[in-house]
Coordinates of C-alpha atoms (C1' of nucleotides) in Angstrom, one line a residue:
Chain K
X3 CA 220.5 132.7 -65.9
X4 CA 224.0 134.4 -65.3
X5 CA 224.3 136.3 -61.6
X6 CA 227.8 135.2 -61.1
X7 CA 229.3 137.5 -58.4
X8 CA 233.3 137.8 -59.2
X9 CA 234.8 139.3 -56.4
X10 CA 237.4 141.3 -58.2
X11 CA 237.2 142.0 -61.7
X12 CA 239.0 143.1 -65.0
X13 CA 242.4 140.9 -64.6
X14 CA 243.0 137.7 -66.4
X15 CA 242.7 134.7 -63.1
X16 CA 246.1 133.9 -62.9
X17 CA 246.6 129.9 -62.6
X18 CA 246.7 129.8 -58.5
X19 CA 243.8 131.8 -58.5
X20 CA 241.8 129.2 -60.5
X21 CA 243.0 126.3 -59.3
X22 CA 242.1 127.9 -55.2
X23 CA 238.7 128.8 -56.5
X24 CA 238.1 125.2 -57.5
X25 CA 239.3 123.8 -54.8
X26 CA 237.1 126.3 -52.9
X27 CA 234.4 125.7 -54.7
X28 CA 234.2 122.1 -54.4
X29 CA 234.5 122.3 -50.4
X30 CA 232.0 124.9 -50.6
X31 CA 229.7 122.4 -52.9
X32 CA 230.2 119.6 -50.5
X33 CA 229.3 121.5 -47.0
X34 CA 226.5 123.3 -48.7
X35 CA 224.8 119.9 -49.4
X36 CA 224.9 119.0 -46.5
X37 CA 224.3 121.4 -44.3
X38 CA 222.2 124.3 -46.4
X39 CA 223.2 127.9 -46.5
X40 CA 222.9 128.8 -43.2
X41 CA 223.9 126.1 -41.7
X42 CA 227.2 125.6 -43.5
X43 CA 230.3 127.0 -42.1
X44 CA 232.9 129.0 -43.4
X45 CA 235.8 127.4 -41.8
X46 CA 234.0 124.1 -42.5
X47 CA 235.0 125.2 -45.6
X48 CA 238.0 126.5 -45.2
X49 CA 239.2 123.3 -43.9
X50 CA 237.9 121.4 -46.9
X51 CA 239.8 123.3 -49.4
X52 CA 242.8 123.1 -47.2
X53 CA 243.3 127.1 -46.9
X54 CA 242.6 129.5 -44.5
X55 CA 239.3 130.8 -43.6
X56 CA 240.7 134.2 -44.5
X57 CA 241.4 133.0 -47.8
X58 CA 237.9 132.6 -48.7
X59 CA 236.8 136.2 -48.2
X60 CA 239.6 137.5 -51.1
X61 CA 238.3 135.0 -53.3
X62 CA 234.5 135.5 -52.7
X63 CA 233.3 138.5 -51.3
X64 CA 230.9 136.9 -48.6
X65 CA 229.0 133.7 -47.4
X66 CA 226.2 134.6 -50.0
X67 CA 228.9 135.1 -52.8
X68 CA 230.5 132.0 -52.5
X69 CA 227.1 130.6 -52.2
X70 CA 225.7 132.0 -55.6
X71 CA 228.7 131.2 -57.2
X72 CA 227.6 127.7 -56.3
X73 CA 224.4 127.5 -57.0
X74 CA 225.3 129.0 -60.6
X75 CA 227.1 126.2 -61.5
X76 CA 224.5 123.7 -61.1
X77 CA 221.9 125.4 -62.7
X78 CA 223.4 126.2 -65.5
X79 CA 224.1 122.4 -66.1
X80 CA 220.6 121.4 -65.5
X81 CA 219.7 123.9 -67.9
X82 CA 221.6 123.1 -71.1
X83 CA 220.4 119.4 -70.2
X84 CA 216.7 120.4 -70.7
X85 CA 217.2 123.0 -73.5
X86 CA 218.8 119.8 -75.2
X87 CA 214.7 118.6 -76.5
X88 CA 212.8 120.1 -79.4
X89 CA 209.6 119.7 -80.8
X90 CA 211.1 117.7 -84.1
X91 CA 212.4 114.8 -81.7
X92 CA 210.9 111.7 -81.2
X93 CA 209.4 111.9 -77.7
X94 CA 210.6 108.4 -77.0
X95 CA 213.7 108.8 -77.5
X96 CA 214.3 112.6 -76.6
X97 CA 212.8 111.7 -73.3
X98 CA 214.5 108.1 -72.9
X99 CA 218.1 110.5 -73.7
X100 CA 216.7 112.5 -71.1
X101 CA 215.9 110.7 -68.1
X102 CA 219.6 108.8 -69.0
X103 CA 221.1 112.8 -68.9
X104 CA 219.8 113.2 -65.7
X105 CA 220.3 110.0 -63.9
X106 CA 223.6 110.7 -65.3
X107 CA 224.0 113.8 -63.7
X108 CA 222.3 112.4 -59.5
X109 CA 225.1 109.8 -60.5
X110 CA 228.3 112.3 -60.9
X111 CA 226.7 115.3 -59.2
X112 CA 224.6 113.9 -56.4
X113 CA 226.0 117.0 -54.2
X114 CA 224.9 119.6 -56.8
X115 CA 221.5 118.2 -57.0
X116 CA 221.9 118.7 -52.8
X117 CA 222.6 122.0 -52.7
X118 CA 219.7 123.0 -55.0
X119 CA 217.3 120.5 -53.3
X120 CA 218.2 122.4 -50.3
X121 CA 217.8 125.8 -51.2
X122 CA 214.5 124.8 -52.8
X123 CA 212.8 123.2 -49.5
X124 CA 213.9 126.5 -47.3
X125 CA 212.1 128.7 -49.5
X126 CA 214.4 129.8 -52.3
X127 CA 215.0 133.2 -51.3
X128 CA 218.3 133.4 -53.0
X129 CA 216.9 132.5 -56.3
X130 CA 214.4 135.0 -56.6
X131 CA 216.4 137.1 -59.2
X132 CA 216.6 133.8 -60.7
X133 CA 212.6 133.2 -61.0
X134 CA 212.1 136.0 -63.0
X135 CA 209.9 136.8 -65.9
X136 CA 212.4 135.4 -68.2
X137 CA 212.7 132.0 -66.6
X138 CA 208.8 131.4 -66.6
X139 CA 208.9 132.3 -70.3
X140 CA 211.8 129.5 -70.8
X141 CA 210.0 126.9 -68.6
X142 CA 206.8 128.0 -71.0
X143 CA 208.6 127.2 -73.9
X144 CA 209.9 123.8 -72.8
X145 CA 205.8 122.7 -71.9
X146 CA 205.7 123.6 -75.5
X147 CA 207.5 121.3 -76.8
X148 CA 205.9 118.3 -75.2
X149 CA 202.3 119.8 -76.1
X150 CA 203.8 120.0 -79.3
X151 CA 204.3 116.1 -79.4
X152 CA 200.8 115.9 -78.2
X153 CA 199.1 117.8 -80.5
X154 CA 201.5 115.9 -83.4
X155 CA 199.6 112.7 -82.0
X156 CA 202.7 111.3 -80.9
X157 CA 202.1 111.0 -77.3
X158 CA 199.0 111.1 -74.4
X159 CA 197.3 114.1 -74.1
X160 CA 198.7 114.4 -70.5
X161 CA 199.8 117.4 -68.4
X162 CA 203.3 118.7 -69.7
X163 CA 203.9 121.0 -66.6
X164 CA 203.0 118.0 -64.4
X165 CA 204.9 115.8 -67.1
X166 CA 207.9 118.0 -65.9
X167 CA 207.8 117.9 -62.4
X168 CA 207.5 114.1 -62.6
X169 CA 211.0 113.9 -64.7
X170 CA 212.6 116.4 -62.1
X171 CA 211.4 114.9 -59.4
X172 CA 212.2 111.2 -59.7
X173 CA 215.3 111.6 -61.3
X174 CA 216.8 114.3 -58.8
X175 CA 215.3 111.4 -55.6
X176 CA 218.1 109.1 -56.7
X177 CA 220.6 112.0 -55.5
X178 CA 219.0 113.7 -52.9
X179 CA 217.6 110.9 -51.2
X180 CA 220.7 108.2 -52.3
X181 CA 221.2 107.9 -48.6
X182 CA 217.5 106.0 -48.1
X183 CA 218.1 104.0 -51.1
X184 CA 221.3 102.8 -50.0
X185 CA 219.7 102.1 -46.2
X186 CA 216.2 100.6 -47.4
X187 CA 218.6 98.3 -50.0
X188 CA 221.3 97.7 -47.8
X189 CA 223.8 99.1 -50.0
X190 CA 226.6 101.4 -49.2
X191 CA 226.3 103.4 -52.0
X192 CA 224.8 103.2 -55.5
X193 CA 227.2 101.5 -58.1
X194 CA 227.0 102.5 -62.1
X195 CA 224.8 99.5 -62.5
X196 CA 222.4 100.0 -59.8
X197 CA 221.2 103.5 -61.5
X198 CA 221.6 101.9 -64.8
X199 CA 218.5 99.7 -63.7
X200 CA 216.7 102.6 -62.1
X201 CA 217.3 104.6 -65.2
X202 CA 215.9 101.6 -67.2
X203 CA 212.7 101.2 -64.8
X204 CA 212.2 104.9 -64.9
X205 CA 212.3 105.0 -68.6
X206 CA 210.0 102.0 -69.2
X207 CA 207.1 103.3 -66.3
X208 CA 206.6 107.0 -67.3
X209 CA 207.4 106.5 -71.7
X210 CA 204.7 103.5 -71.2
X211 CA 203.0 105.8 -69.1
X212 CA 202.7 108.5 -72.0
X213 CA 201.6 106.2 -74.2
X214 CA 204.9 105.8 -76.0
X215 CA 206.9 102.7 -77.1
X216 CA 210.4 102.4 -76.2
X217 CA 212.9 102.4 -78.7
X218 CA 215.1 99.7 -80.1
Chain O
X19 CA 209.6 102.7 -35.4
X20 CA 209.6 104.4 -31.6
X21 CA 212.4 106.1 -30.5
X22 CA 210.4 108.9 -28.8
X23 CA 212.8 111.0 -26.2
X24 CA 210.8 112.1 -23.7
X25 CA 212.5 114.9 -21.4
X26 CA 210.5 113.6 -17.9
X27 CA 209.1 110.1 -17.2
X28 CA 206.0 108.7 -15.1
X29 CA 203.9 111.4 -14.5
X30 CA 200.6 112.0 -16.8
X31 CA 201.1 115.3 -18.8
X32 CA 199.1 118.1 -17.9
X33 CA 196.8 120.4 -19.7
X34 CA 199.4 123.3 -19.8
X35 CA 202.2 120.8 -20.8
X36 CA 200.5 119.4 -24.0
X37 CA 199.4 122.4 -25.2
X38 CA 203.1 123.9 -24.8
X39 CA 204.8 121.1 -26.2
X40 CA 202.2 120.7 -28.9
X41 CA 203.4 124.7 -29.4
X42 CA 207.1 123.7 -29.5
X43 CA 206.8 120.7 -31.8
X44 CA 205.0 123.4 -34.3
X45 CA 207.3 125.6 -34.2
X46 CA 210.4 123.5 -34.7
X47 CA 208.7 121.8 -37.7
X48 CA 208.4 124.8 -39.0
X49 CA 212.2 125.5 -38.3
X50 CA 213.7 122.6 -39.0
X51 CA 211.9 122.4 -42.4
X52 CA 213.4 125.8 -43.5
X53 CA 216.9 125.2 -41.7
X54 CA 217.7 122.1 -41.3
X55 CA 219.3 120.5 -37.8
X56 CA 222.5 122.6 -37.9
X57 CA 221.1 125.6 -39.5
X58 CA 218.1 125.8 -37.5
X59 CA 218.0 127.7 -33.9
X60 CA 216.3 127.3 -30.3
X61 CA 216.0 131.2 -30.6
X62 CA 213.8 131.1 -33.3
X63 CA 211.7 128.3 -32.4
X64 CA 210.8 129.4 -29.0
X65 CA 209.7 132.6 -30.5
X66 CA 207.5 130.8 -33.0
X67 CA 205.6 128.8 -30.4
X68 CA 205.8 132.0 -28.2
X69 CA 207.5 130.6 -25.4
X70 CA 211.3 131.8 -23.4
X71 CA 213.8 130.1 -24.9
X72 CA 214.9 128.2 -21.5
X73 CA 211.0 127.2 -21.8
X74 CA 212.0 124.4 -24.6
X75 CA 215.1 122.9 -22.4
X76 CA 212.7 122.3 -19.6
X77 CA 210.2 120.1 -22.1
X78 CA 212.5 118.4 -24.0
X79 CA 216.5 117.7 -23.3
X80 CA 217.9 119.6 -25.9
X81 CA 218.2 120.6 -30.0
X82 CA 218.9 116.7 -31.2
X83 CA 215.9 115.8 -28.5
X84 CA 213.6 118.0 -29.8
X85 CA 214.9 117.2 -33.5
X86 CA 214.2 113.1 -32.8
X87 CA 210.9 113.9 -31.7
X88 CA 209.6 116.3 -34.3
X89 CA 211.3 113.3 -37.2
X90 CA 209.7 110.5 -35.0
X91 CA 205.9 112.0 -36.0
X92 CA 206.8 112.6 -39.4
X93 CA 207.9 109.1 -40.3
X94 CA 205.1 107.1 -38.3
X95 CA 202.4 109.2 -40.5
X96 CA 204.3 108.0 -43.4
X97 CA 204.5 104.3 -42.7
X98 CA 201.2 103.7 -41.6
X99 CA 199.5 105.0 -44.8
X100 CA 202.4 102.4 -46.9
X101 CA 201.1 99.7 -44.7
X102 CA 197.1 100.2 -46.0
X103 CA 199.1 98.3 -49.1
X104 CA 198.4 94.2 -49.3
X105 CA 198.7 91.4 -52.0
X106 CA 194.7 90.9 -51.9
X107 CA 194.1 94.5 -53.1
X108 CA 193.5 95.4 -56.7
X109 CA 196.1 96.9 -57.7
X110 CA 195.0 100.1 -60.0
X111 CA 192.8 101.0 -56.9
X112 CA 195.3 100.4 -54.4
X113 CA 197.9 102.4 -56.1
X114 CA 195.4 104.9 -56.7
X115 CA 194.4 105.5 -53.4
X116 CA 198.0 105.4 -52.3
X117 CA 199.4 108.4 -54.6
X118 CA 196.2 110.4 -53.8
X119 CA 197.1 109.7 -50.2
X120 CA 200.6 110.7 -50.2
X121 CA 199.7 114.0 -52.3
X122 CA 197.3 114.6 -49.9
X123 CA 199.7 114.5 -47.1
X124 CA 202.1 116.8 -49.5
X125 CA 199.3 119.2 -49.4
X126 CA 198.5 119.0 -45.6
X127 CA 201.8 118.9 -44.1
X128 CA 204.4 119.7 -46.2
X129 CA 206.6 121.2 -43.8
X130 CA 207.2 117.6 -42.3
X131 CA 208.5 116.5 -45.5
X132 CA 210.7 118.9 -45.6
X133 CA 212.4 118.2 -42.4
X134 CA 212.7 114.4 -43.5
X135 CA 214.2 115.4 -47.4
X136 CA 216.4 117.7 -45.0
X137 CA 217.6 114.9 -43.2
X138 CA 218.1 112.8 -45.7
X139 CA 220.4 115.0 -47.7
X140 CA 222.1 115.9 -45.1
X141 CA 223.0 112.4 -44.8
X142 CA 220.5 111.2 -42.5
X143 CA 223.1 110.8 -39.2
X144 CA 219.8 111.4 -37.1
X145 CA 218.2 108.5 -38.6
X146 CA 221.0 105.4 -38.0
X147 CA 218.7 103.9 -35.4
X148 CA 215.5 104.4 -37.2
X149 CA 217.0 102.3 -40.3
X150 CA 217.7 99.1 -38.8
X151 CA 217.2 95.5 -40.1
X152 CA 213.9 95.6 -39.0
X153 CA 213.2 98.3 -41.3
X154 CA 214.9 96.5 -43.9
X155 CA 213.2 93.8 -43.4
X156 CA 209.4 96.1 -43.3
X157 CA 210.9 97.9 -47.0
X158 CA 211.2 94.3 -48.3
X159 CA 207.8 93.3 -46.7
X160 CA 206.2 96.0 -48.6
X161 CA 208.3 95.6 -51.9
X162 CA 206.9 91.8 -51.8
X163 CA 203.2 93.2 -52.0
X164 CA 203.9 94.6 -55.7
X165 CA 206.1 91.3 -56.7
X166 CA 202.8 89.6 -55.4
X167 CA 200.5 92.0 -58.1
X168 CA 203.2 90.8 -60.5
X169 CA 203.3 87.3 -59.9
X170 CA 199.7 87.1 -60.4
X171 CA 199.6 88.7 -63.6
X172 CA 198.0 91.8 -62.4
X173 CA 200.5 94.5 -63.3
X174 CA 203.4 94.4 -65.6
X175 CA 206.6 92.9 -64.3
X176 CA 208.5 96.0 -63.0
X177 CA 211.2 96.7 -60.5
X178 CA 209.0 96.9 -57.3
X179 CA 211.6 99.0 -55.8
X180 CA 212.2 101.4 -57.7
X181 CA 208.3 101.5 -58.5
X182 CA 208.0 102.8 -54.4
X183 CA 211.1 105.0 -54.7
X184 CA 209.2 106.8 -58.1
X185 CA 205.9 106.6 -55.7
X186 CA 207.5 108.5 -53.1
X187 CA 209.8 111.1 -55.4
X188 CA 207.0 111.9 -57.5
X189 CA 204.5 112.7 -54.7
X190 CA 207.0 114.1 -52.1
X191 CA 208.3 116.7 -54.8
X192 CA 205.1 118.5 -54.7
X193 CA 205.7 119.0 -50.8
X194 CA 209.4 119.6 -51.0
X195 CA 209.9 121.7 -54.3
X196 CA 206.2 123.3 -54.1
X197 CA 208.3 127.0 -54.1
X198 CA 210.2 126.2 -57.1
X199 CA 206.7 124.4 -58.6
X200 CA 205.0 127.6 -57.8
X201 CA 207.2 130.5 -59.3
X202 CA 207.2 128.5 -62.7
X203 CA 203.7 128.2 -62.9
X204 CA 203.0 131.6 -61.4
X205 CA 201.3 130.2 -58.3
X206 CA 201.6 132.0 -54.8
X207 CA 201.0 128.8 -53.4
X208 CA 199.6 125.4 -54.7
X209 CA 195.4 124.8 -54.2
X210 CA 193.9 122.2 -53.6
X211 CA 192.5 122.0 -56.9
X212 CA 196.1 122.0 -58.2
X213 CA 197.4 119.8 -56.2
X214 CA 194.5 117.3 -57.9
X215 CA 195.2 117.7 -61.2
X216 CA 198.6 117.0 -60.3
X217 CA 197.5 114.1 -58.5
X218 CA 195.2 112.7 -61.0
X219 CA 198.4 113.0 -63.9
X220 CA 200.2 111.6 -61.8
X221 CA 198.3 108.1 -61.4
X222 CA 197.3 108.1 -64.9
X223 CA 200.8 108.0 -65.9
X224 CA 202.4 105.4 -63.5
X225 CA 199.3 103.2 -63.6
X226 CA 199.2 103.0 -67.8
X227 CA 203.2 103.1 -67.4
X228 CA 202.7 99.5 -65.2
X229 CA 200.1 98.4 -67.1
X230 CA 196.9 99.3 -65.1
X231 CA 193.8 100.2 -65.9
X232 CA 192.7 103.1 -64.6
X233 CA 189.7 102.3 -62.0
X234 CA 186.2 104.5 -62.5
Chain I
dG8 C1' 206.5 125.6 -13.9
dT9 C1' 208.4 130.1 -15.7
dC10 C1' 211.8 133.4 -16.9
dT11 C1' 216.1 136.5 -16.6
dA12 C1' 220.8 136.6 -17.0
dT13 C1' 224.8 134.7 -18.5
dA14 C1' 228.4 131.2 -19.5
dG15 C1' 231.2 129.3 -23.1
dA16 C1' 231.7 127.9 -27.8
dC17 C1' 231.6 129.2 -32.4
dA18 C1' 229.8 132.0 -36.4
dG19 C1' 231.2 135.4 -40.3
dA20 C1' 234.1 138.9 -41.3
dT21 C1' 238.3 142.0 -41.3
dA22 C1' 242.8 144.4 -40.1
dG23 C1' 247.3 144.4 -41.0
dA24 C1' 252.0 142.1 -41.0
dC25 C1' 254.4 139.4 -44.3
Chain G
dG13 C1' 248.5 136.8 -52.6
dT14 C1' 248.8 134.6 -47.9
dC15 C1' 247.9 134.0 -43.2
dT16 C1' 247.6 135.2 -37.9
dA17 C1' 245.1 137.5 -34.7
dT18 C1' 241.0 139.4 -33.4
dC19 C1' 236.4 141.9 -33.4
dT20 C1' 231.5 141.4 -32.9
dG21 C1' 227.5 138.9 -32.9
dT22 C1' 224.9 134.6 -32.3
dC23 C1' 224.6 129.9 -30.9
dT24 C1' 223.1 126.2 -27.3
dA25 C1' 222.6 125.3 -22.8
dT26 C1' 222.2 126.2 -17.9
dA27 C1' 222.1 128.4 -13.2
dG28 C1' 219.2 130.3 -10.1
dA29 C1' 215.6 133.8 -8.6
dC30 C1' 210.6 133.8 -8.6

DNA sequence: GTCTATAGACAGATAGAC
DNA sequence: GTCTATCTGTCTATAGAC
C-alpha cells in the first residue's frame, strides 16, 4: 500500500520543507479533483500553494510524483477505515460505525474521495502497482469477514463483494456527486446535519436490508 | 432538458453528415469519459472517429459545443427511464424494474456515465443551465412518487431523497468504478452475468431495507 | 465538404543566477 | 532553498487551397 515517491531522500524535512509540501499538496489535492491528472495544471497549482511553479519540481520530482504522492494519502485513509471491522463485531453496529466513518470522511474529504473517483473512471492506470496480488488478498479477507457473520447466522446470506461495493459506492456519491445533491435540493452545500440524515437513511435501508436490527 | 448546440441550422442533414457526426459523438464519449473536459483533446477524438481534426470544427462549433452535445444524450437517456416511475405502480416491481434498468444501462453504456460523474466532480460548471427550477421542480415531482408509496402504506417511511440518491450511487458505481470492481474481483471486464448477480443483490437488499417484498 | 498548414496560447520541465 | 527566464512540445482553433 506504500509507493510514496520522495523526491530526495536521507535528510531529516526541515520545517519549511514540510510546511511547502503541505501547502503543495493541498493545492495539488484540490486541482486534481477537479480536473483529473491530465487535465490539472502545474501552475494551476503552483498558484494555489502560492509558490512558484518551479518550486514544485524540487519538492516532487514530476506531475506523476506529485500526483502519487496524492493519491497515497487517500488511500491509505480509506484503508485503515475498512481494516477497522472483524469477524467478532456485531455486524450492526460494525457496519452502522462504518457507514458513519465514511460519511464522515465525503464530509471532511469530499476532494480526496474526487481525486480517486477520478482516477478510477479514466481507467486507473496509475494504480496498477497498487492492484496487485496483495491487495486482492486484503479485499479477500475483508469479504471474509462479512461471510463470516453470515455463516455465524447473524446476517442475510447476501453477496459480501456486492455487499462492498454498495457501502463504497453510496457513501463516496455524497462526495463526488455533492454538487447534484446540492442542485437537485437547492442547497449550496451540504451542512453537518444534512449528511447526518443521509448517514441515518443509509444506515436504516441497507442494515434492514441485511436483515439486521439497528442498534439502540 | 434540450440545450442541443447545433453547429448549422435549416438544412436536413445528409447521409455523410450523420454518419460523421454520429463518428464524432463516439469518439468524444469515449474521450471525455477517460479525460474529462479539460483533460480531454480534439486531437484525439478526431483520430478516434477517424476524421482530420479541422473535420470536427466544421460539425460542431467547438470543444464546449461538442462537450454539451455528447452530456445532452447522456442525461435525456437517464431521465426518461426515472420518468417510467408513478404513484399507481407497485412498488417492489417498480423499484425492481428501475435498478435492473439503470444496471442495464451501467452495462450498455458506461462510458456516458463516466462523462456525467466527470462533470459532476469537476463541479458540474457545464451543467448550470441544465439544473434549473424546472429541474427542481421534475427531482421533487419524482421524489413525490415514493412519499406517495409511503403515504399509502406500501413501503416503509424513508427519506425519498436520499432513497434516489442510493438508487443512482449504487447502480452508477458499477459503470463508473467497473475498473476498480474488476481488479478486486479478478475480472478483465464485468459480464453480463455479473453484472446480474450484482443486480439481483442489489434489489434484494434495498427492497427488504424499505420494507418490500421481493416480487416473483 | 475535406484537409493541410499554421497561428497563438499554454503545457510540463529545466538551467542557472541568487 | 528560491525564483526568473526559457526550452520544447501540445493544445484549440482557423485560414485558405482543393
Amino acid at each position: 500500500m506504500t509507493f510514496e515517491v520522495p523526491a530526495h531522500d536521507g535528510k531529516p524535512p526541515s520545517r519549511i520543507r514540510q510546511k511547502n509540501e503541505q501547502a503543495i499538496l493541498k493545492a495539488a489535492e484540490d486541482e486534481f479533483a477537479r480536473y483529473g491528472f491530465k487535465g490539472a495544471s502545474m501552475n494551476a497549482i503552483a498558484l494555489g500553494a502560492g509558490l512558484p511553479k518551479a518550486n514544485l519540481h524540487y519538492y516532487f520530482r514530476n506531475k506523476l510524483g506529485l500526483y502519487i504522492a496524492v493519491l497515497s494519502n487517500i488511500i491509505e485513509l480509506w484503508d485503515s477505515t475498512f481494516n477497522a471491522l472483524t469477524a467478532e463485531d456485531d455486524p450492526a453496529q460494525a457496519l452502522t460505525q462504518y457507514i458513519h466513518a465514511k460519511m464522515e470522511f465525503s464530509r471532511r474529504q469530499p476532494q480526496a474521495s474526487r481525486v480517486f473517483a477520478m482516477e478510477i473512471i479514466s481507467g486507473g492506470a496509475c494504480l496498477t502497482e497498487y492492484f496487485t496480488q496483495d491487495y486482492i488478498a486484503w479485499f479477500q479477507g475483508r469479504a471474509a469477514v462479512f461471510q463470516a457473520w453470515i455463516d455465524a447466522g447473524k446476517m442475510d446470506p447476501v453477496d459480501p463483494v456486492h455487499l462492498i461495493f454498495l457501502l463504497w459506492g453510496s457513501t463516496q456519491h455524497y462526495a463526488d456527486f455533492s454538487t447534484q445533491i446540492c442542485r437537485v435540493s437547492g442547497r449550496t452545500h451540504l451542512t453537518k446535519q444534512d449528511m447526518q440524515v443521509a448517514s441515518d437513511n443509509l444506515t436504516r435501508i441497507i442494515l434492514k436490508g441485511c436483515g439486521l436490527t439497528p442498534t439502540a
